[in-house]
Structure formats: C-alpha cells, structure tokens
Coordinates of C-alpha atoms in Angstrom, one line a residue:
Chain D
M1 CA 58.3 -41.8 66.5
A2 CA 57.7 -38.4 66.1
E3 CA 55.6 -38.0 69.2
N4 CA 58.7 -39.3 71.4
T5 CA 60.8 -37.1 69.9
K6 CA 62.1 -33.5 71.4
G7 CA 62.2 -31.0 68.7
V8 CA 65.3 -29.7 67.2
L9 CA 67.3 -26.6 68.4
I10 CA 68.3 -25.2 64.9
V11 CA 70.9 -22.2 64.4
L12 CA 70.9 -20.6 61.1
S13 CA 73.4 -18.0 60.5
G14 CA 76.1 -17.0 58.0
P15 CA 77.6 -13.8 56.7
S16 CA 75.5 -10.7 55.5
G17 CA 74.1 -10.7 52.2
V18 CA 74.0 -14.8 52.0
G19 CA 70.3 -14.5 52.2
K20 CA 69.8 -16.4 55.5
G21 CA 66.6 -14.6 56.0
T22 CA 65.1 -15.4 52.6
V23 CA 65.7 -19.9 53.4
C24 CA 64.3 -19.0 56.9
K25 CA 61.4 -17.4 55.7
E26 CA 60.8 -20.2 52.9
L27 CA 61.7 -22.8 55.8
L28 CA 59.2 -21.6 57.8
A29 CA 56.2 -21.4 55.5
R30 CA 56.8 -24.8 54.2
N31 CA 57.1 -26.6 58.1
P32 CA 54.2 -25.6 60.5
Q33 CA 56.2 -27.9 63.3
V34 CA 59.4 -25.2 62.8
K35 CA 59.0 -22.2 65.1
L36 CA 60.9 -19.3 65.1
S37 CA 61.9 -18.4 68.4
V38 CA 60.0 -15.7 70.3
S39 CA 63.2 -13.0 71.7
A40 CA 63.2 -10.9 74.6
T41 CA 63.9 -7.2 74.2
T42 CA 64.2 -3.9 76.0
R43 CA 63.0 -1.8 73.6
A44 CA 59.2 -0.9 74.0
P45 CA 56.1 -2.1 72.2
R46 CA 55.2 -0.9 68.7
P47 CA 51.4 -0.8 68.0
G48 CA 50.0 -4.3 67.1
E49 CA 52.8 -6.1 68.6
V50 CA 51.7 -8.6 71.4
E51 CA 53.7 -9.9 74.7
G52 CA 54.8 -13.5 74.2
I53 CA 54.4 -13.7 70.3
S54 CA 55.9 -11.0 69.0
Y55 CA 58.8 -10.5 71.6
F56 CA 58.7 -11.0 75.2
F57 CA 59.0 -7.2 76.5
K58 CA 61.3 -6.2 79.7
T59 CA 62.8 -3.5 81.4
K60 CA 66.8 -3.3 81.3
E61 CA 66.5 -4.2 85.0
E62 CA 64.6 -7.4 84.0
F63 CA 66.9 -8.3 81.4
K64 CA 70.1 -7.9 83.3
R65 CA 68.9 -9.8 85.7
M66 CA 68.0 -12.5 83.5
I67 CA 71.8 -12.2 82.1
D68 CA 73.0 -12.7 85.4
A69 CA 70.8 -15.3 86.0
G70 CA 72.2 -17.0 82.7
E71 CA 68.4 -17.5 81.1
F72 CA 69.7 -16.3 77.8
L73 CA 71.2 -18.7 74.8
E74 CA 72.7 -15.7 73.4
Y75 CA 71.8 -12.0 73.7
M76 CA 73.1 -8.4 72.4
D77 CA 73.4 -5.0 73.1
V78 CA 72.1 -3.1 69.9
F79 CA 74.0 0.2 69.8
G80 CA 74.1 0.5 73.8
M81 CA 70.7 1.2 73.3
N82 CA 68.6 -2.1 73.4
Y83 CA 69.2 -5.4 74.5
Y84 CA 67.8 -8.4 72.4
G85 CA 68.3 -11.7 73.8
T86 CA 67.0 -15.4 73.3
P87 CA 65.5 -16.9 76.1
R88 CA 66.1 -20.3 77.4
A89 CA 63.3 -21.1 79.0
Y90 CA 60.9 -20.4 76.1
V91 CA 63.3 -22.6 73.8
E92 CA 63.2 -25.5 76.4
E93 CA 59.9 -25.3 76.7
Q94 CA 58.9 -25.6 72.7
L95 CA 61.6 -28.4 72.2
A96 CA 59.8 -30.7 74.7
L97 CA 56.6 -30.2 73.0
G98 CA 58.2 -31.6 69.7
N99 CA 58.4 -28.3 68.2
D100 CA 61.7 -27.5 66.0
I101 CA 62.9 -24.0 67.0
L102 CA 64.4 -21.7 64.8
L103 CA 67.1 -19.1 65.2
E104 CA 68.3 -16.8 62.6
I105 CA 71.3 -15.3 64.2
D106 CA 75.0 -13.9 63.5
V107 CA 78.1 -16.2 63.8
K108 CA 79.0 -14.3 67.2
G109 CA 75.4 -15.2 68.6
A110 CA 75.7 -19.0 67.2
M111 CA 79.0 -19.6 69.1
N112 CA 77.2 -18.5 72.2
V113 CA 74.1 -20.5 71.6
K114 CA 76.5 -23.7 71.2
R115 CA 78.5 -23.1 74.5
I116 CA 75.2 -23.1 76.3
A117 CA 73.3 -25.5 74.6
P118 CA 75.8 -28.2 72.7
E119 CA 72.7 -30.0 71.4
A120 CA 71.8 -26.9 69.0
V121 CA 72.5 -28.1 65.5
L122 CA 74.3 -25.1 63.4
V123 CA 74.0 -24.7 60.0
F124 CA 76.1 -22.5 58.4
I125 CA 74.5 -20.4 55.2
A126 CA 77.5 -20.1 52.9
P127 CA 77.5 -18.3 49.8
P128 CA 78.6 -20.3 46.2
S129 CA 82.0 -18.2 46.2
M130 CA 83.1 -14.9 47.9
E131 CA 82.8 -13.2 44.6
T132 CA 79.1 -13.8 44.6
L133 CA 78.6 -12.6 48.2
K134 CA 80.5 -9.4 46.9
A135 CA 78.3 -9.2 43.8
R136 CA 75.3 -9.3 46.4
L137 CA 76.5 -6.9 48.8
V138 CA 77.0 -4.5 45.7
G139 CA 73.8 -5.3 44.1
R140 CA 71.6 -3.9 46.9
G141 CA 72.6 -0.9 45.7
T142 CA 71.9 1.0 48.6
E143 CA 75.3 1.4 50.6
T144 CA 78.2 3.5 49.8
E145 CA 81.3 1.6 48.6
E146 CA 83.1 2.4 52.5
A147 CA 80.1 0.5 53.8
I148 CA 80.4 -2.5 51.1
A149 CA 84.3 -2.9 51.9
R150 CA 83.2 -3.2 55.6
R151 CA 80.9 -5.9 55.4
T152 CA 82.9 -7.6 52.9
A153 CA 85.7 -7.8 55.6
E154 CA 83.1 -8.8 58.1
A155 CA 81.7 -11.5 55.7
A156 CA 85.3 -12.9 55.3
A157 CA 85.9 -12.9 58.9
E158 CA 82.9 -14.8 59.4
M159 CA 83.6 -17.3 57.0
Q160 CA 86.7 -18.3 59.4
L161 CA 84.4 -19.5 61.7
L162 CA 83.0 -22.0 59.2
P163 CA 84.9 -25.1 60.8
K164 CA 83.0 -24.5 64.0
Y165 CA 79.5 -25.4 62.4
D166 CA 77.6 -28.9 62.2
Y167 CA 76.5 -28.4 58.7
M168 CA 77.1 -26.3 55.8
V169 CA 74.3 -25.2 53.1
V170 CA 75.3 -23.3 49.8
N171 CA 72.7 -21.0 49.0
D172 CA 73.1 -21.0 45.1
V173 CA 69.5 -22.3 44.3
L174 CA 66.9 -21.4 47.5
T175 CA 65.0 -24.3 46.7
D176 CA 67.7 -26.6 47.2
A177 CA 69.2 -24.9 49.9
V178 CA 65.7 -24.8 51.9
N179 CA 65.6 -28.9 50.9
E180 CA 68.8 -29.1 52.6
V181 CA 68.0 -27.6 55.6
E182 CA 64.9 -29.9 55.4
T183 CA 67.1 -33.0 55.4
I184 CA 69.4 -31.7 58.2
L185 CA 65.9 -31.2 60.7
A186 CA 64.5 -35.1 59.6
A187 CA 67.8 -36.7 59.9
E188 CA 68.4 -34.7 63.7
R189 CA 64.8 -36.0 64.6
L190 CA 66.3 -39.7 64.3
R191 CA 69.0 -39.0 66.6
V192 CA 68.9 -41.6 69.5
D193 CA 69.6 -38.8 71.9
R194 CA 66.4 -37.0 70.9
C195 CA 64.2 -39.7 71.8
K196 CA 62.5 -39.0 74.7
D197 CA 61.8 -42.4 76.0
L198 CA 64.9 -44.5 75.1
A199 CA 64.9 -45.9 78.8
K200 CA 61.7 -47.0 78.2
F201 CA 62.4 -48.4 74.6
C202 CA 65.3 -50.3 76.1
K203 CA 63.3 -51.8 79.0
E204 CA 60.2 -53.1 76.8
A205 CA 63.5 -55.5 75.6
Chain C
M1 CA 79.3 -30.0 47.0
A2 CA 79.4 -33.5 46.6
E3 CA 82.6 -34.0 44.7
N4 CA 84.3 -32.3 47.6
T5 CA 82.8 -34.4 50.1
K6 CA 84.3 -37.2 51.8
G7 CA 82.0 -40.5 51.9
V8 CA 80.2 -41.8 55.0
L9 CA 81.0 -44.6 56.9
I10 CA 77.6 -45.9 57.5
V11 CA 77.1 -48.8 60.1
L12 CA 73.8 -50.7 60.1
S13 CA 73.1 -52.9 62.7
G14 CA 70.6 -54.5 65.4
P15 CA 69.2 -57.5 67.1
S16 CA 68.9 -60.6 64.9
G17 CA 65.3 -60.9 63.0
V18 CA 64.9 -57.1 62.6
G19 CA 65.5 -57.1 59.0
K20 CA 68.6 -55.2 58.6
G21 CA 69.8 -57.5 55.6
T22 CA 66.7 -56.4 54.0
V23 CA 67.2 -52.7 54.8
C24 CA 70.8 -53.1 53.7
K25 CA 70.1 -54.6 50.4
E26 CA 67.2 -52.0 49.3
L27 CA 69.6 -49.2 50.2
L28 CA 72.5 -50.6 47.9
A29 CA 70.1 -51.1 45.4
R30 CA 68.3 -47.7 45.3
N31 CA 71.8 -45.5 45.9
P32 CA 74.8 -46.6 43.7
Q33 CA 77.2 -44.7 45.3
V34 CA 76.9 -46.8 48.6
K35 CA 79.2 -49.3 48.4
L36 CA 79.2 -52.7 50.2
S37 CA 82.3 -53.2 52.4
V38 CA 84.6 -56.0 51.3
S39 CA 85.8 -57.7 54.0
A40 CA 88.8 -59.9 54.6
T41 CA 88.6 -63.8 55.6
T42 CA 90.9 -67.1 56.2
R43 CA 88.4 -69.0 54.5
A44 CA 88.8 -70.7 51.2
P45 CA 87.6 -68.9 48.1
R46 CA 84.7 -70.7 46.9
P47 CA 83.8 -71.2 42.8
G48 CA 83.4 -67.8 41.3
E49 CA 84.2 -65.7 44.2
V50 CA 86.9 -63.0 42.8
E51 CA 90.1 -61.6 45.2
G52 CA 88.9 -57.6 45.9
I53 CA 85.8 -58.0 44.7
S54 CA 83.8 -61.1 46.9
Y55 CA 86.4 -61.2 49.7
F56 CA 90.0 -60.5 50.7
F57 CA 91.2 -63.8 51.1
K58 CA 94.4 -64.1 53.5
T59 CA 95.8 -66.7 55.3
K60 CA 95.7 -66.9 59.2
E61 CA 99.1 -66.0 59.8
E62 CA 98.6 -62.9 57.2
F63 CA 95.3 -62.2 59.1
K64 CA 96.9 -62.6 62.6
R65 CA 99.7 -59.9 60.9
M66 CA 96.7 -57.5 60.0
I67 CA 95.2 -57.8 63.8
D68 CA 98.6 -56.8 65.5
A69 CA 99.2 -54.2 63.1
G70 CA 95.6 -52.5 63.7
E71 CA 94.6 -52.9 60.2
F72 CA 91.0 -53.7 61.2
L73 CA 88.0 -51.7 62.3
E74 CA 86.4 -54.7 63.2
Y75 CA 86.9 -58.6 62.8
M76 CA 85.4 -61.7 63.9
D77 CA 86.9 -65.2 64.6
V78 CA 83.5 -67.7 63.7
F79 CA 83.4 -71.0 65.6
G80 CA 87.3 -70.7 66.3
M81 CA 87.6 -71.7 62.7
N82 CA 88.0 -68.9 60.2
Y83 CA 88.4 -65.2 60.9
Y84 CA 86.1 -62.4 59.0
G85 CA 87.1 -58.7 59.3
T86 CA 86.5 -55.4 58.0
P87 CA 90.2 -53.7 56.4
R88 CA 90.4 -50.0 57.5
A89 CA 92.5 -49.3 54.4
Y90 CA 90.1 -50.5 51.9
V91 CA 87.4 -48.5 53.3
E92 CA 89.2 -44.9 54.0
E93 CA 90.4 -45.8 50.2
Q94 CA 86.5 -45.3 49.1
L95 CA 85.7 -42.8 51.2
A96 CA 88.4 -40.5 50.0
L97 CA 87.0 -41.2 46.7
G98 CA 83.7 -40.3 47.8
N99 CA 81.8 -43.5 48.1
D100 CA 79.6 -44.1 51.2
I101 CA 80.7 -47.3 52.8
L102 CA 78.0 -49.4 54.4
L103 CA 79.2 -52.4 57.0
E104 CA 76.4 -54.2 58.1
I105 CA 77.4 -55.8 61.3
D106 CA 76.3 -57.1 64.8
V107 CA 76.5 -54.7 67.6
K108 CA 79.8 -55.4 69.2
G109 CA 81.5 -55.1 65.9
A110 CA 79.8 -51.8 65.2
M111 CA 81.2 -50.5 69.1
N112 CA 84.5 -51.7 67.7
V113 CA 84.3 -49.5 64.4
K114 CA 83.3 -46.2 66.5
R115 CA 86.1 -46.9 69.0
I116 CA 88.8 -47.1 65.9
A117 CA 86.8 -44.7 63.6
P118 CA 84.6 -42.0 65.6
E119 CA 83.6 -40.5 62.3
A120 CA 81.8 -43.8 61.4
V121 CA 77.8 -42.9 61.6
L122 CA 75.9 -46.0 63.7
V123 CA 72.0 -46.6 62.9
F124 CA 70.5 -48.8 64.9
I125 CA 67.8 -50.7 63.1
A126 CA 65.2 -51.2 66.0
P127 CA 61.9 -53.5 65.7
P128 CA 58.5 -51.7 66.2
S129 CA 58.4 -53.7 69.7
M130 CA 59.7 -56.4 71.2
E131 CA 56.8 -57.8 70.4
T132 CA 57.1 -57.7 66.9
L133 CA 60.6 -58.9 67.1
K134 CA 59.7 -62.2 68.8
A135 CA 56.9 -62.9 66.5
R136 CA 59.2 -62.5 63.6
L137 CA 62.2 -65.0 65.7
V138 CA 59.1 -67.6 66.0
G139 CA 57.8 -67.2 62.5
R140 CA 61.0 -68.3 60.4
G141 CA 59.7 -71.3 61.8
T142 CA 63.2 -72.8 61.2
E143 CA 64.3 -72.6 64.7
T144 CA 63.8 -74.6 68.0
E145 CA 62.1 -73.2 70.9
E146 CA 65.2 -73.1 72.9
A147 CA 67.0 -71.2 70.0
I148 CA 64.2 -68.8 69.7
A149 CA 64.2 -68.0 73.1
R150 CA 68.1 -67.7 73.3
R151 CA 67.8 -65.6 69.9
T152 CA 65.3 -63.2 71.9
A153 CA 67.5 -63.1 75.2
E154 CA 70.2 -61.7 73.1
A155 CA 68.1 -59.8 70.9
A156 CA 67.3 -58.0 74.5
A157 CA 71.0 -57.6 75.3
E158 CA 71.6 -55.9 72.0
M159 CA 69.0 -53.1 72.3
Q160 CA 70.5 -52.2 75.6
L161 CA 73.6 -50.7 73.5
L162 CA 71.0 -48.5 71.7
P163 CA 72.2 -45.4 73.4
K164 CA 75.6 -45.5 72.5
Y165 CA 74.3 -45.4 68.8
D166 CA 73.8 -41.9 66.7
Y167 CA 70.7 -42.9 64.8
M168 CA 67.5 -44.8 65.7
V169 CA 65.3 -46.1 62.4
V170 CA 62.2 -48.6 63.6
N171 CA 62.2 -51.0 61.0
D172 CA 58.0 -51.3 60.4
V173 CA 57.4 -50.6 57.0
L174 CA 60.7 -51.3 54.7
T175 CA 60.3 -48.0 52.4
D176 CA 60.2 -46.0 55.8
A177 CA 63.0 -47.2 57.2
V178 CA 65.1 -47.2 53.7
N179 CA 64.0 -43.6 53.3
E180 CA 65.2 -42.4 56.8
V181 CA 68.4 -44.3 56.3
E182 CA 68.9 -42.3 53.0
T183 CA 67.9 -39.0 54.7
I184 CA 70.4 -39.4 57.5
L185 CA 73.2 -40.2 54.5
A186 CA 72.2 -37.2 52.8
A187 CA 72.5 -35.0 56.0
E188 CA 75.9 -36.7 57.1
R189 CA 76.9 -35.8 53.3
L190 CA 76.4 -32.0 54.5
R191 CA 78.5 -32.0 57.9
V192 CA 81.0 -29.2 57.9
D193 CA 83.6 -31.7 58.8
R194 CA 83.2 -34.4 55.6
C195 CA 84.0 -31.0 53.3
K196 CA 87.6 -32.1 51.7
D197 CA 88.4 -28.4 51.2
L198 CA 87.1 -26.5 53.9
A199 CA 90.4 -24.8 54.6
K200 CA 90.5 -23.9 50.7
F201 CA 86.8 -22.6 51.0
C202 CA 87.6 -20.3 54.3
K203 CA 90.7 -18.9 52.4
E204 CA 89.0 -17.8 49.5
A205 CA 87.6 -15.5 51.8

C-alpha cells in the first residue's frame, strides 16, 4: 500500500560524538525514498550551491518573517550571525508525495519539531555507554581538554531528554544501527494514521 | 538491548474470513519469543488439557469475581453458556519477562484491551479488498447464503473500526503479512517507553 501512504518525517538526533552523521549517511545511501530535508539559511550561497537543492537562500528579513508566520519546524541562530531552519511547507510537500524526510538535528531542535509536528518520529541515537562516548570525543584528538569536558557535560545533559523520544537506537555496530532505523521506518509506514485513503478503504466495506 | 526490554502485547484482529488465524500460527512458528496468551474459561477441561497451559479453568463464581475485580483485559460470554477471558496478571508477568504476548481476538475485544492496556499494539489484519473477503467467505462452502450475508455485513461493520487501530497489515500474500507483523514487533521493541532501565541509562550520563 506504499502508494497510498504518507511519508514518514524521521528525526535522528543524539549527543555530539554518537555518530549520528554516519548513521544518516548510510541510511540515505541505502534508501532512495528517504530524502534529506532542504534547509533555509541566511548565509550567502557558496560556489556550486543550488537554490532549492543545497538550501533555500533567504535574506534575514525573509527569514524573520517566516519565523513570525510559524513557517519553520525548527530553526536556530548560529553565533548570532546566520539563521538555519527547516521549512514546514517543503517537508509537508515531500511527505504527501510519499517520500520519507530525514532531519539530523540536535535534541533541542528535535523537541521543537515534535511540538509543531506531533506525527514526527523521533529516534535517539545513543552511545553503547557514556564511557564509549567520552572515549570517542577524546579520540577525535582535535580538541582541547576543556572542550572535551564541555562536550561531555553537554552530552550528559542531552541524554536526559531520551525519555521524550519515540525510539532509541544504540549505535554500537553501524550496520545494526542503520538496520534498526530501517525497521522503524518500515513499521511506521504501516501505521493506520499514515494511510491516505483510509476513509475510502473503510467505505468500500 | 533485548534483555532490558519489556515484551510487546500485540493484538491481531480483523474481520472474520481475513485469515488472521493463519497469520498468527505462522508468526508463532517463526518467533519463539512470541507467546500466545493463555485464556481463562468456565468450560470444563477436555481430555489432555492442562491447567495454566491450555487454559486457566475457573468456576463461574471465580470468573465473575475476576470480572468485578477488573482482572481481565477482555472477556466474553459465549452464547450465555461459558465465559472466556484474558487474565491481565498472566499477560503482565510474561511481558516483564521480555516475552511478547499475542492475542487473537475480535475487534470488540481489541477495543477493550486498548482501553485497559493502552500500551497494547493493535494490528488490524485487512483483506486486499471487500470483494476478496466476500469471495473467501463464499469459498468456505460450508455456510448458507444467509450466513454469508450476515458475516459480510459483520465484516463491513468491523472495518469501520480500522481507524482506531495502530497498524494495518493487508493479508494478500501470507509471508508478506507475517513479515510486516514481525517488522512491527521489532520496531515496537525499540520504543523508548519499553526500555526497562531507562532511568539507569540516563543516570549513567
């Protein structure tokens, strides 16, 4: 019944260092019907970036008008310099076409999406243990001790939001984690409230 | 994290003739961790039936006391002769052990289970179309025209409850239908609210 099914808005998030970027990349590579959301931004286009594919490029005025009009599922202000956000209209268009839309965002953004779009499926990518997570942050070798301590504290705070998520996937072995996300997507597509012509299906009876 | 996960209470129902019995049988054969619920009944044990395995055998007085005490997830009174019901305590025990519990019941029973145990996962086994369902009812060849008309009308009424279910699985090809129920079970086991030691997991952080 795939053709009668709305797509799934799936949000992957979790603490920094948990490997959610790698999970997303592998998920997209394996599943052509899963699309990464196209963000809106106020930063200038870089060479080669295409409007509507790389980003929706907006002026600060346009972006603020969109915020006021409630046109974002979530947005953030990076260092007070530039805005980035997920336009609701684009996401709803893709879902209606039956495409699944993937958002890779932080836990704060995920909470916003759930508030505005309660049908969103929130997946928390968790580390096998906090020790593993600390080891991964240290292992990057690119950061000062102070930065590591700050990121570890942030990760611990982010873990507290786990109970607000729908699903938890432990990223121990990458392939297993991606398989589990795929299982979640497949099951969510069988949800009665994602069937577009349920009324017709019932009326047939 | 299977050992830290509560089992899933999965309810399969759907209109008569849809083949839900066959789906259940195949599901149980393939998945040893899925257990069929043991019902309580007031009918007399038949030769070879074992208390606590075949049924929990109860007197009418015991059964009525259990009804009054809210000890059933659902029950029914068959032709005013005998009672059959699903004891809540047995189901909860099995879920705590990490076993999935399967209930194959009619749509009325399913609605009762959802009311008493909101964490139950309701799967509606649907026919590919109402025409197929009618053809299957006729095809049994064991029933009068009148009985077929009555069953078809019942099935149509039952289809109306589809929007109250969590998932819909169309039973066209049996293997596909069973695969889909397995996918639902696998995803439900990844739900954050089924993780038994979430508090511990968060505290680690």
